[in-house]
PDB file of C-alpha atoms in Angstrom:
ATOM      1  CA  UNK K   1     -14.556  -4.397  -8.553  1.00 92.00           C
ATOM      2  CA  UNK K   2     -10.902  -3.373  -8.781  1.00 97.00           C
ATOM      3  CA  UNK K   3      -8.124  -5.918  -8.305  1.00 97.00           C
ATOM      4  CA  UNK K   4      -4.923  -5.237  -6.399  1.00 97.00           C
ATOM      5  CA  UNK K   5      -1.823  -7.405  -6.409  1.00 97.00           C
ATOM      6  CA  UNK K   6       0.370  -7.429  -3.315  1.00 97.00           C
ATOM      7  CA  UNK K   7       3.929  -8.734  -3.645  1.00 96.00           C
ATOM      8  CA  UNK K   8       5.734  -9.737  -0.472  1.00 95.00           C
ATOM      9  CA  UNK K   9       9.480  -9.154  -0.141  1.00 92.00           C
ATOM     10  CA  UNK K  10      10.041 -12.854  -0.996  1.00 94.00           C
ATOM     11  CA  UNK K  11       8.011 -12.397  -4.232  1.00 95.00           C
ATOM     12  CA  UNK K  12       4.916 -14.251  -2.939  1.00 96.00           C
ATOM     13  CA  UNK K  13       1.905 -12.633  -4.597  1.00 97.00           C
ATOM     14  CA  UNK K  14      -1.638 -12.091  -3.374  1.00 97.00           C
ATOM     15  CA  UNK K  15      -4.340 -10.845  -5.724  1.00 98.00           C
ATOM     16  CA  UNK K  16      -7.456  -9.437  -4.076  1.00 97.00           C
ATOM     17  CA  UNK K  17     -10.663  -7.902  -5.341  1.00 96.00           C
ATOM     18  CA  UNK K  18     -11.999  -4.942  -3.384  1.00 94.00           C
ATOM     19  CA  UNK K  19     -14.825  -2.436  -3.317  1.00 96.00           C
ATOM     20  CA  UNK K  20     -14.274   1.122  -4.452  1.00 97.00           C
ATOM     21  CA  UNK K  21     -13.578   3.423  -1.515  1.00 96.00           C
ATOM     22  CA  UNK K  22     -11.562   0.769   0.315  1.00 96.00           C
ATOM     23  CA  UNK K  23      -7.981   1.712   1.094  1.00 97.00           C
ATOM     24  CA  UNK K  24      -5.084  -0.451  -0.029  1.00 97.00           C
ATOM     25  CA  UNK K  25      -4.351  -1.071   3.667  1.00 96.00           C
ATOM     26  CA  UNK K  26      -7.911  -2.273   4.331  1.00 96.00           C
ATOM     27  CA  UNK K  27      -7.741  -4.519   1.274  1.00 96.00           C
ATOM     28  CA  UNK K  28      -4.568  -6.159   2.594  1.00 96.00           C
ATOM     29  CA  UNK K  29      -5.772  -6.419   6.186  1.00 94.00           C
ATOM     30  CA  UNK K  30      -9.224  -7.778   5.261  1.00 94.00           C
ATOM     31  CA  UNK K  31      -7.620 -10.417   3.032  1.00 95.00           C
ATOM     32  CA  UNK K  32      -4.901 -11.381   5.535  1.00 94.00           C
ATOM     33  CA  UNK K  33      -2.033 -10.308   3.283  1.00 95.00           C
ATOM     34  CA  UNK K  34       1.155 -10.634   5.369  1.00 93.00           C
ATOM     35  CA  UNK K  35       3.371  -7.592   5.696  1.00 89.00           C
ATOM     36  CA  UNK K  36       0.662  -4.993   6.272  1.00 91.00           C
ATOM     37  CA  UNK K  37       0.214  -4.723  10.034  1.00 88.00           C
ATOM     38  CA  UNK K  38      -1.963  -1.594  10.099  1.00 88.00           C
ATOM     39  CA  UNK K  39      -1.183  -0.973  13.757  1.00 89.00           C
ATOM     40  CA  UNK K  40      -2.970   2.405  13.792  1.00 89.00           C
ATOM     41  CA  UNK K  41      -6.051   1.136  11.952  1.00 89.00           C
ATOM     42  CA  UNK K  42      -5.583   3.441   9.002  1.00 91.00           C
ATOM     43  CA  UNK K  43      -5.215   6.747  10.848  1.00 92.00           C
ATOM     44  CA  UNK K  44      -1.853   7.626   9.228  1.00 93.00           C
ATOM     45  CA  UNK K  45      -0.254   7.424  12.669  1.00 92.00           C
ATOM     46  CA  UNK K  46       2.336   4.709  12.052  1.00 90.00           C
ATOM     47  CA  UNK K  47       4.221   3.325   9.088  1.00 92.00           C
ATOM     48  CA  UNK K  48       3.263  -0.354   9.322  1.00 93.00           C
ATOM     49  CA  UNK K  49       1.461  -0.260   5.985  1.00 95.00           C
ATOM     50  CA  UNK K  50       4.460   1.016   3.998  1.00 96.00           C
ATOM     51  CA  UNK K  51       4.383  -0.187   0.387  1.00 97.00           C
ATOM     52  CA  UNK K  52       6.141   0.573  -2.870  1.00 97.00           C
ATOM     53  CA  UNK K  53       3.974   1.417  -5.849  1.00 96.00           C
ATOM     54  CA  UNK K  54       5.035   0.774  -9.420  1.00 89.00           C
ATOM     55  CA  UNK K  55       6.173   3.998 -11.088  1.00 89.00           C
ATOM     56  CA  UNK K  56       3.463   3.650 -13.746  1.00 89.00           C
ATOM     57  CA  UNK K  57       0.786   4.161 -11.082  1.00 91.00           C
ATOM     58  CA  UNK K  58       2.334   7.302  -9.594  1.00 86.00           C
ATOM     59  CA  UNK K  59       0.290   9.653 -11.749  1.00 88.00           C
ATOM     60  CA  UNK K  60      -2.993   7.883 -10.933  1.00 92.00           C
ATOM     61  CA  UNK K  61      -2.576   8.104  -7.160  1.00 94.00           C
ATOM     62  CA  UNK K  62      -2.873  11.469  -5.398  1.00 91.00           C
ATOM     63  CA  UNK K  63       0.426  12.892  -4.136  1.00 92.00           C
ATOM     64  CA  UNK K  64       1.547  12.308  -0.564  1.00 94.00           C
ATOM     65  CA  UNK K  65       0.227  14.797   1.952  1.00 95.00           C
ATOM     66  CA  UNK K  66       2.278  16.243   4.807  1.00 96.00           C
ATOM     67  CA  UNK K  67       1.114  13.706   7.422  1.00 95.00           C
ATOM     68  CA  UNK K  68       2.035  10.770   5.173  1.00 96.00           C
ATOM     69  CA  UNK K  69       5.452  12.334   4.509  1.00 96.00           C
ATOM     70  CA  UNK K  70       6.006  12.624   8.276  1.00 95.00           C
ATOM     71  CA  UNK K  71       5.052   9.006   8.913  1.00 94.00           C
ATOM     72  CA  UNK K  72       7.252   7.742   6.090  1.00 95.00           C
ATOM     73  CA  UNK K  73      10.219   9.314   7.857  1.00 93.00           C
ATOM     74  CA  UNK K  74       9.755   6.542  10.453  1.00 89.00           C
ATOM     75  CA  UNK K  75       9.794   3.714   7.904  1.00 91.00           C
ATOM     76  CA  UNK K  76      12.794   1.722   6.688  1.00 91.00           C
ATOM     77  CA  UNK K  77      13.794   1.662   3.031  1.00 93.00           C
ATOM     78  CA  UNK K  78      11.778   4.684   1.905  1.00 95.00           C
ATOM     79  CA  UNK K  79      12.089   5.605  -1.776  1.00 95.00           C
ATOM     80  CA  UNK K  80      10.275   7.994  -4.094  1.00 93.00           C
ATOM     81  CA  UNK K  81       7.854   5.108  -4.756  1.00 95.00           C
ATOM     82  CA  UNK K  82       7.023   4.647  -1.061  1.00 96.00           C
ATOM     83  CA  UNK K  83       3.462   5.181   0.114  1.00 97.00           C
ATOM     84  CA  UNK K  84       1.368   4.357   3.138  1.00 97.00           C
ATOM     85  CA  UNK K  85      -1.320   1.950   2.005  1.00 97.00           C
ATOM     86  CA  UNK K  86      -3.850   3.571   4.354  1.00 97.00           C
ATOM     87  CA  UNK K  87      -3.640   6.751   2.280  1.00 97.00           C
ATOM     88  CA  UNK K  88      -4.512   5.193  -1.089  1.00 97.00           C
ATOM     89  CA  UNK K  89      -8.244   4.861  -1.753  1.00 96.00           C
ATOM     90  CA  UNK K  90      -9.231   2.364  -4.396  1.00 96.00           C
ATOM     91  CA  UNK K  91     -11.330   3.335  -7.388  1.00 96.00           C
ATOM     92  CA  UNK K  92     -11.850   1.835 -10.827  1.00 96.00           C
ATOM     93  CA  UNK K  93      -8.875   3.945 -12.010  1.00 95.00           C
ATOM     94  CA  UNK K  94      -6.621   1.794  -9.793  1.00 96.00           C
ATOM     95  CA  UNK K  95      -7.878  -1.560 -11.091  1.00 97.00           C
ATOM     96  CA  UNK K  96      -4.766  -3.692 -11.551  1.00 96.00           C
ATOM     97  CA  UNK K  97      -2.617  -1.767  -9.062  1.00 97.00           C
ATOM     98  CA  UNK K  98       0.469  -3.659  -7.903  1.00 96.00           C
ATOM     99  CA  UNK K  99       2.205  -2.826  -4.633  1.00 96.00           C
ATOM    100  CA  UNK K 100       5.301  -4.370  -3.084  1.00 96.00           C
ATOM    101  CA  UNK K 101       6.055  -4.688   0.606  1.00 94.00           C
ATOM    102  CA  UNK K 102       9.494  -3.782   1.924  1.00 92.00           C
ATOM    103  CA  UNK K 103      11.661  -6.517   3.390  1.00 88.00           C
ATOM    104  CA  UNK K 104      11.445  -4.828   6.808  1.00 81.00           C
ATOM    105  CA  UNK K 105       7.725  -5.704   6.876  1.00 76.00           C
ATOM    106  CA  UNK K 106       7.409  -9.468   6.981  1.00 68.00           C
TER     107      UNK K 106
END
């Protein structure tokens, strides 16, 4: 089972183990990780699961699609490393993934 590490804006870390096929948003929500509100339930209709991925993982995660790009326009502090956690499905390839939450989400 892959492990994901979530880092809050204050550097508090949460390591969770999840099943393949789970999204990063579901992993955070199911494990009560603060900073991932998931207001839309994973429908890519809000930006309350905005995270930053480490650059090293960028090539292992599929590129943003148009809907995700549109939703990220609503988020604060967007960078080239910004993603919506609801759009990242976990697989063994992502074992060890680290994501950081923006300060605006606490």
